[in-house]
Short mmCIF file of C-alpha atoms in Angstrom, two decimals:
data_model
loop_
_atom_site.label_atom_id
_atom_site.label_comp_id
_atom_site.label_asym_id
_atom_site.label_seq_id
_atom_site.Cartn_x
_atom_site.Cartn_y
_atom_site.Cartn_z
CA UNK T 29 -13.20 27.72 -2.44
CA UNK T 30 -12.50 29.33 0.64
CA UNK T 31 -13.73 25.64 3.13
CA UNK T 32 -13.63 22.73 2.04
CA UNK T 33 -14.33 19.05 2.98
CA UNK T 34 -11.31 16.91 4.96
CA UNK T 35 -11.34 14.45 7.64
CA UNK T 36 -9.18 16.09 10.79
CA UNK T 37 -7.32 14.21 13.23
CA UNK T 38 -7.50 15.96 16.43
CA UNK T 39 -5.36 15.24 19.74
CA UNK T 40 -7.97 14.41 22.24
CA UNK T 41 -7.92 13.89 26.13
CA UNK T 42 -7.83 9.75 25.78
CA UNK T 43 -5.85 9.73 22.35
CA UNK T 44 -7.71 11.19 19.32
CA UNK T 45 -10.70 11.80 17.39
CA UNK T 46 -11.52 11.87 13.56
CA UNK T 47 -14.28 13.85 11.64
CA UNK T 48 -15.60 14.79 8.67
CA UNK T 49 -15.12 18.99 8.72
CA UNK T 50 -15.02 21.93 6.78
CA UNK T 51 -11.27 22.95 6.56
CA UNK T 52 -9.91 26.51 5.85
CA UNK T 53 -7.85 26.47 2.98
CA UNK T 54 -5.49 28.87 4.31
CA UNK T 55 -4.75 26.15 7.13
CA UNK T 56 -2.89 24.19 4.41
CA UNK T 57 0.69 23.54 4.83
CA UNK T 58 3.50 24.40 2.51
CA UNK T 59 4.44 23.40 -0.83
CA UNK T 60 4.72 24.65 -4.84
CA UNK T 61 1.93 22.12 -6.00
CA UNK T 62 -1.88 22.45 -5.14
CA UNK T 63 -3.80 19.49 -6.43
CA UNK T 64 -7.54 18.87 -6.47
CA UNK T 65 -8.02 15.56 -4.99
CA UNK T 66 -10.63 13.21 -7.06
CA UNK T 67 -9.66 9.89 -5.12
CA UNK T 68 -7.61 7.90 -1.97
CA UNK T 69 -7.78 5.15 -1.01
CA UNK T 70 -8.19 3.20 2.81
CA UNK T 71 -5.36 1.16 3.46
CA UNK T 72 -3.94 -0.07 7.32
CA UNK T 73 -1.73 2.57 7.69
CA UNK T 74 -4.79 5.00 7.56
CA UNK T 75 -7.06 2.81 9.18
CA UNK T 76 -4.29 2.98 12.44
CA UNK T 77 -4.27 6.85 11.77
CA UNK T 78 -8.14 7.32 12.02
CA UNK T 79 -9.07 4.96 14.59
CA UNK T 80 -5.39 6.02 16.84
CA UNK T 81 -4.53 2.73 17.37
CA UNK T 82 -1.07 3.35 16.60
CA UNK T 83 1.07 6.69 16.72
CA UNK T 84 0.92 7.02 13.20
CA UNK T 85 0.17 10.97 13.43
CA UNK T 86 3.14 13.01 14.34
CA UNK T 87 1.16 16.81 14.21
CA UNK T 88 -2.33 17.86 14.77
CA UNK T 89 -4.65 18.76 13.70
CA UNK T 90 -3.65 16.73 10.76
CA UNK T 91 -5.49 15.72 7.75
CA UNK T 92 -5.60 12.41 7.29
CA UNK T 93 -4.77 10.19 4.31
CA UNK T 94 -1.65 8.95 2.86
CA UNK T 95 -2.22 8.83 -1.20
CA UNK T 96 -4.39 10.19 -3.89
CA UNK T 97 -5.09 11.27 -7.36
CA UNK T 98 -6.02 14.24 -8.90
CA UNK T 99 -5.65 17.22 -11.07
CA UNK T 100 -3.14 19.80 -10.58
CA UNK T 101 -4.98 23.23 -10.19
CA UNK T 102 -1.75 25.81 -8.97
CA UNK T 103 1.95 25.41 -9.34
CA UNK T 104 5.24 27.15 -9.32
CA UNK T 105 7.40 24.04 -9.84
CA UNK T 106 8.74 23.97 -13.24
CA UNK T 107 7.77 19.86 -13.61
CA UNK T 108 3.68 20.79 -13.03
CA UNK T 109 1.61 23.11 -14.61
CA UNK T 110 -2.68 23.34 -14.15
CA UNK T 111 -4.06 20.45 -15.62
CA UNK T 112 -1.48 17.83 -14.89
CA UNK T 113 -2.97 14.69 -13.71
CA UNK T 114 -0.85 13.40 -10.54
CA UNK T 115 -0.38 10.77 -7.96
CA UNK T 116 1.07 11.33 -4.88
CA UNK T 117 1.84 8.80 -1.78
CA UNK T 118 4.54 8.76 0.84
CA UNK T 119 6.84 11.56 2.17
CA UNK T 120 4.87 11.98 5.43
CA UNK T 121 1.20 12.70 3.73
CA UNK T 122 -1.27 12.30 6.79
CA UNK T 123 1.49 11.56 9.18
CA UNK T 124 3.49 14.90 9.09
CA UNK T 125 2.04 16.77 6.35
CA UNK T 126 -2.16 17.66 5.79
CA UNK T 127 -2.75 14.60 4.00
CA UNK T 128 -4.88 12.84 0.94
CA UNK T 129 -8.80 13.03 2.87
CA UNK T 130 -9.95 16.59 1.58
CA UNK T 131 -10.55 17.79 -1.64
CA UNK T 132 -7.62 19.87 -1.62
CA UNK T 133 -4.21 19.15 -1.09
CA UNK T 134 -0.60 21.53 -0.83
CA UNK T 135 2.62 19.29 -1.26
CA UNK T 136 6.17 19.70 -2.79
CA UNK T 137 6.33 18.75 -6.30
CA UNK T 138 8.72 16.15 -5.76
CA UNK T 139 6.55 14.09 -4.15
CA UNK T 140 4.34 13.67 -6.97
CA UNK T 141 4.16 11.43 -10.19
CA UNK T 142 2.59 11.44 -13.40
CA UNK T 143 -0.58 9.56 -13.68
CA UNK T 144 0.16 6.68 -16.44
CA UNK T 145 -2.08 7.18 -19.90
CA UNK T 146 -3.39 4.00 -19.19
CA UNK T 147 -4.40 4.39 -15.41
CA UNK T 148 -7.41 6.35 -14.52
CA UNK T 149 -7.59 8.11 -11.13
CA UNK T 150 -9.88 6.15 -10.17
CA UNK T 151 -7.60 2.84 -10.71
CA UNK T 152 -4.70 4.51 -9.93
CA UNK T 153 -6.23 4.74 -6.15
CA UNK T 154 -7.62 1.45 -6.73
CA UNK T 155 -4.10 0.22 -6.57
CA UNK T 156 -3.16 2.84 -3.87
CA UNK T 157 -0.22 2.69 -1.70
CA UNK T 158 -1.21 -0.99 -1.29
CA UNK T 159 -0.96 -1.83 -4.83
CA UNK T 160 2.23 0.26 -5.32
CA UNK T 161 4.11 -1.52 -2.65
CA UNK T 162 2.91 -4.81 -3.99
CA UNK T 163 4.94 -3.64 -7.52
CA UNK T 164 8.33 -2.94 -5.41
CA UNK T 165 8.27 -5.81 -3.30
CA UNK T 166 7.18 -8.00 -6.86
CA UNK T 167 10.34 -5.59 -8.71
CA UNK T 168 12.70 -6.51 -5.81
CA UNK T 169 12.29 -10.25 -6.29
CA UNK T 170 13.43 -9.67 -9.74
CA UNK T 171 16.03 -7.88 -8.85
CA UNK T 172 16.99 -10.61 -7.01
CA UNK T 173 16.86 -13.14 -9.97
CA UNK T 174 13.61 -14.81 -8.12
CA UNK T 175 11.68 -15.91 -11.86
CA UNK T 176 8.54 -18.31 -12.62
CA UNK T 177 11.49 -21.06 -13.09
CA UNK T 178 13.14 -20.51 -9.50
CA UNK T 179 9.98 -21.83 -8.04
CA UNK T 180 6.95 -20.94 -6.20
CA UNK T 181 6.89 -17.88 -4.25
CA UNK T 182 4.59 -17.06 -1.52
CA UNK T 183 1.55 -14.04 -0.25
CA UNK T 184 0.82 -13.59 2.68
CA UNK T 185 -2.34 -11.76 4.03
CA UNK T 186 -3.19 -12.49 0.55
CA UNK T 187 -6.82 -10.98 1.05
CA UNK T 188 -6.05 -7.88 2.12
CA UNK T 189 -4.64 -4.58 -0.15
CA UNK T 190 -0.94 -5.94 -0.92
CA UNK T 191 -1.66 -9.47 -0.60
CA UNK T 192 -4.47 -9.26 -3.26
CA UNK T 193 -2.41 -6.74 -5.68
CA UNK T 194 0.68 -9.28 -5.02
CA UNK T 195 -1.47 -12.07 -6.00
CA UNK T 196 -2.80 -11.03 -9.06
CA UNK T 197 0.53 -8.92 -10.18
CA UNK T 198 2.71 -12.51 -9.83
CA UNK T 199 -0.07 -14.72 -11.26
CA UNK T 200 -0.26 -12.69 -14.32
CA UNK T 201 3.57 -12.81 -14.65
CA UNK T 202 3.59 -16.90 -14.29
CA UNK T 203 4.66 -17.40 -10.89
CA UNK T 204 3.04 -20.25 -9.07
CA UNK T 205 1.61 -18.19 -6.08
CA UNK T 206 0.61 -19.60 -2.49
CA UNK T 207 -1.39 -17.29 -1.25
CA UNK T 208 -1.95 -17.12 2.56
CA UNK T 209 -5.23 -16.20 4.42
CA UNK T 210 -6.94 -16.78 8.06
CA UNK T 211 -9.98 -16.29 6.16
CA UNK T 212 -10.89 -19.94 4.48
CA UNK T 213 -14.12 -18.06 3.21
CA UNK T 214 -11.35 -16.31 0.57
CA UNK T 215 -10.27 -19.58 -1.42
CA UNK T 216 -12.17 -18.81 -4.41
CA UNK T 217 -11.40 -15.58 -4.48
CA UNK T 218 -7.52 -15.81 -4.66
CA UNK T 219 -8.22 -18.38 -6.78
CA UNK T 220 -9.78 -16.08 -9.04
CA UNK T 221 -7.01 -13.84 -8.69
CA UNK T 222 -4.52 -16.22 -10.04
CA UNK T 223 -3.36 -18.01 -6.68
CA UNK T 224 -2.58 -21.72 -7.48
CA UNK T 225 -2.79 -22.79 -3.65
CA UNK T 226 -4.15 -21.56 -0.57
CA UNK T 227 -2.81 -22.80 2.46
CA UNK T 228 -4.43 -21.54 6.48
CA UNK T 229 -1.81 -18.63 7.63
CA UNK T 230 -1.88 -21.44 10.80
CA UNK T 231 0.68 -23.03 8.80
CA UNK T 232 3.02 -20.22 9.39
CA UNK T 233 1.78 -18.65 12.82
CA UNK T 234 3.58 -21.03 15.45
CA UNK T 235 7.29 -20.67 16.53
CA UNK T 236 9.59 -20.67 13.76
CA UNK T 237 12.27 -23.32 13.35
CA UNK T 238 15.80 -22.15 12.53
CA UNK T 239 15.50 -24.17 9.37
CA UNK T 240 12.69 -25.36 8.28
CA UNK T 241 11.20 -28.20 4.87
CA UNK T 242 12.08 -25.53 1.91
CA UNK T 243 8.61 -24.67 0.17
CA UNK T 244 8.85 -21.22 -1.87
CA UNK T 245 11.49 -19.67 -3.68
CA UNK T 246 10.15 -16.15 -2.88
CA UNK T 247 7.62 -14.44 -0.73
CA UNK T 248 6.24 -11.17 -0.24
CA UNK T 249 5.17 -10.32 3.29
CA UNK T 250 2.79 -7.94 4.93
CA UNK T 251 2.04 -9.59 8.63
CA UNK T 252 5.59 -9.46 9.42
CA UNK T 253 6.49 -11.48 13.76
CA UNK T 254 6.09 -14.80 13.37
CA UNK T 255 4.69 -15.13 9.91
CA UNK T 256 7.80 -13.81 8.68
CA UNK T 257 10.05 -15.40 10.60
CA UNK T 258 8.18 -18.99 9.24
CA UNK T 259 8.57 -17.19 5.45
CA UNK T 260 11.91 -17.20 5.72
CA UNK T 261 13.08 -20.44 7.50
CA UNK T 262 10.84 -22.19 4.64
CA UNK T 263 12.39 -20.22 1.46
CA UNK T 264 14.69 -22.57 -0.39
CA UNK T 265 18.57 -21.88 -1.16
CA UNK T 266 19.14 -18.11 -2.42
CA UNK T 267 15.72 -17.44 -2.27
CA UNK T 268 14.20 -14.11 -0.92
CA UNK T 269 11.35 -12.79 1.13
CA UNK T 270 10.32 -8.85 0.27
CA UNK T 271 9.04 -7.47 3.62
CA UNK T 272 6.64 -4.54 3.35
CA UNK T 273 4.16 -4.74 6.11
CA UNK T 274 3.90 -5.45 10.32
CA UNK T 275 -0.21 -6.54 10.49
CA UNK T 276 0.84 -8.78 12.98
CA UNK T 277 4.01 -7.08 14.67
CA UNK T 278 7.15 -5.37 14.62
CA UNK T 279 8.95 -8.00 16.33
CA UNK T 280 11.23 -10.81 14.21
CA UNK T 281 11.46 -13.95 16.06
CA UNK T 282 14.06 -15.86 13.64
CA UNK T 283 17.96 -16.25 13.93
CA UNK T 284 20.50 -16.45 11.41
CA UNK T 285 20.06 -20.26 9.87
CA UNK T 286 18.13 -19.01 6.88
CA UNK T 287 20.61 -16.14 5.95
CA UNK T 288 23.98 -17.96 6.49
CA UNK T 289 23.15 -21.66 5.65
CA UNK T 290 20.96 -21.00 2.59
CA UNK T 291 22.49 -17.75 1.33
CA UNK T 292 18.57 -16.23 1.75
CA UNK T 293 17.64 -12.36 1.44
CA UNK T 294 15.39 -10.67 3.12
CA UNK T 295 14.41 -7.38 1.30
CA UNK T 296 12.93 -4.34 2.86
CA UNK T 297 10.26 -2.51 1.16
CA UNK T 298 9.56 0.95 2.01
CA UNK T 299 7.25 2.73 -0.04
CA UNK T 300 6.99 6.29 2.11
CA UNK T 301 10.64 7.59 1.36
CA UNK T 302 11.44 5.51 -2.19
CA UNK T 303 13.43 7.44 -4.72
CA UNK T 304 11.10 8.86 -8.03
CA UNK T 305 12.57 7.09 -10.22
CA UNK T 306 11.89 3.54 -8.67
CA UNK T 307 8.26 5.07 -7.96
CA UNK T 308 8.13 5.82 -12.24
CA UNK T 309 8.90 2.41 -12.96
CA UNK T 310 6.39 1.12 -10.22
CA UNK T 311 3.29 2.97 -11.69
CA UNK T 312 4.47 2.06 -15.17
CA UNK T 313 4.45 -1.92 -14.87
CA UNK T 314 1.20 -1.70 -12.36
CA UNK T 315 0.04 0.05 -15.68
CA UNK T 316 0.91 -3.41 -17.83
CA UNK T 317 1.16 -5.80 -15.27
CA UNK T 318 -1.97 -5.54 -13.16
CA UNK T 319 -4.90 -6.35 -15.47
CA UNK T 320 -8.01 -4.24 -15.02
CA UNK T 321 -10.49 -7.09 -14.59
CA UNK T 322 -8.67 -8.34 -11.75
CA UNK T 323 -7.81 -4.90 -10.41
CA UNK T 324 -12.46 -4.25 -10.89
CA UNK T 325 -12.86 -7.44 -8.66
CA UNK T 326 -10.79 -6.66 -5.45
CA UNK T 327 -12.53 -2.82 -5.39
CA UNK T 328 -14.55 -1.52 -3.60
CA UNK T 329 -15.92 2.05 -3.60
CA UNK T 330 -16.91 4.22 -0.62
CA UNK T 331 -17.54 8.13 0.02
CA UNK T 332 -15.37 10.46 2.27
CA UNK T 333 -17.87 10.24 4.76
CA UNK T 334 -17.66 6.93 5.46
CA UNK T 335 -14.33 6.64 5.68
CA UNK T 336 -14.23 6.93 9.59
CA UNK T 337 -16.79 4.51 9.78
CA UNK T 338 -15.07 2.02 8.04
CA UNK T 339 -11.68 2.43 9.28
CA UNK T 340 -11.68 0.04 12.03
CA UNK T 341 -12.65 -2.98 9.82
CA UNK T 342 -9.42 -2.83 7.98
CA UNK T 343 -7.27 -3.47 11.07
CA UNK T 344 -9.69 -6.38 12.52
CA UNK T 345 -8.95 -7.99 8.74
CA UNK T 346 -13.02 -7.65 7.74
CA UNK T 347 -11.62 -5.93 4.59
CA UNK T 348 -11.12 -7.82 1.29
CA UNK T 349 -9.07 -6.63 -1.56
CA UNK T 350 -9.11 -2.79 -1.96
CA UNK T 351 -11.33 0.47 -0.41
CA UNK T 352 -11.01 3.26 -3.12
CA UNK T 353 -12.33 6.59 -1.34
CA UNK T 354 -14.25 9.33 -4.12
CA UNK T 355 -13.39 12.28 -2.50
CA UNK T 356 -14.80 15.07 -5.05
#
């Protein structure tokens, strides 16, 4: 196909616009691998990219969308050949390089990994970058030696894409999960996903102590400011918060009780630049670890063209669970 369908970021006068376009395929960008995209998924980060809330485009125009699934149709790199069924998510896709929204993608063969046996495209975006984060923050709390024994461990923004993943993921491995939410209306819900409490994200909004009553012995973020900041001055000796997300701010308002009097560890998560083989082992325990009925009930499915509709709800928190996008 000469055109095809992809949602272009454009710089505009008063910051930028989004729509659903006919693209030239000889527009693409470089790289060894070109994939026909089947499915992407909405997460924040895009949501910031379509709506330009936030700088997250570096180029335009730019394609936007930062994961997907599909089938490889051309390639020169000796790992991919036509047929190969591939993720991809990171490494600058609809930030630097014509991203995941169109039914065609170029990229490096680097970037991508083998779709699981056991993972469908469809799921495989279902779990998304979201989902996939979810897994390293969840792998480096092991790492750490934080087990179902050590003690609770905590979610917060536990409705949205990592929260709900992180949930379910911990829950099904025996951890005693808190899940937080503003949204009350979401008990049953995490419930359902495995949490065994729900407490108001109030409890963790107002300025943090430098030490505060010890509660969890783990937590995975995704609000980051204040929330964190709470996480971490409640997470009991050696404990350890995994930090993958800023819904609430970039800032850290804490100081250095929590690391220096009770030996805690706060562990970045970056899912964008993360090495292939950690990604491997990532997509292979969300294969074993995130069970499908759960993974059905925090899905929801929408079309490329209503992507830019839908964008803005996911950064005013009207979005529950996942948004898996059917591109072709």
């Amino acid at each position: 196909m000469a055109t095809f369908k992809a949602i272009r970021i454009d710089k505009a006068e008063n910051g930028t616009t989004a729509a659903l376009v006919q693209f030239d395929e000889a527009d693409l960008m470089e790289g060894d691998v070109t994939v026909r995209v089947e499915w992407s998924t909405l997460n924040y980060k895009d949501g910031l990219a379509v709506t330009g809330k936030a700088p997250v485009v570096r180029r335009f125009p730019m394609i936007a969308g930062i994961d997907f699934a599909g089938t490889v149709e051309q390639s020169s790199h000796p790992r991919w050949k036509a047929g190969d069924r591939v993720i991809c998510n990171g490494w600058g896709l609809g930030e630097t390089h014509l991203g995941a929204y169109a039914e065609k993608a170029r990229v490096k063969g680097d970037w991508l990994v083998r779709l699981p046996d056991n993972i469908s495209a469809r799921s495989a975006m279902a779990i998304g970058t979201a989902g996939y984060t979810a897994m390293l923050a969840v792998l480096a709390l092991e790492q750490h030696g934080v087990t179902p024994a050590s003690g609770p461990v905590a979610v917060t923004g536990a409705a949205g894409g990592v929260g709900s993943v992180a949930t379910a993921i911990l829950a099904k491995l025996g951890y005693h999960v808190i899940a937080s939410t503003g949204r009350a209306s979401e008990t049953e819900y995490l419930k359902g996903l495995g949490a065994a409490e729900v407490i108001d994200r109030n409890e963790l909004s107002g300025p943090a102590k430098p030490l505060a009553r010890e509660r969890w012995a783990g937590a995975v973020d995704s609000v980051g400011s204040t929330t964190l900041a709470n996480l971490l001055s409640m997470t009991k000796y050696r404990g350890a918060v995994a930090a993958c997300g800023l819904a609430a701010g970039m800032d850290l308002p804490t100081s250095v009780a929590p690391f220096i009097l009770r030996g805690v560890c706060l562990l970045g998560i970056d899912s964008v630049m993360c090495p292939l083989n950690l990604r491997e082992v990532a997509w292979k325990r969300l294969g074993s670890d995130l069970e499908s009925e759960k993974l059905a009930e925090i899905t929801n499915e929408i079309g490329l063209d209503e992507v830019v509709g839908i964008a803005g709800k996911i950064l005013a928190g009207q979005v529950r669970g996942r948004i898996v996008v059917k591109i072709s």
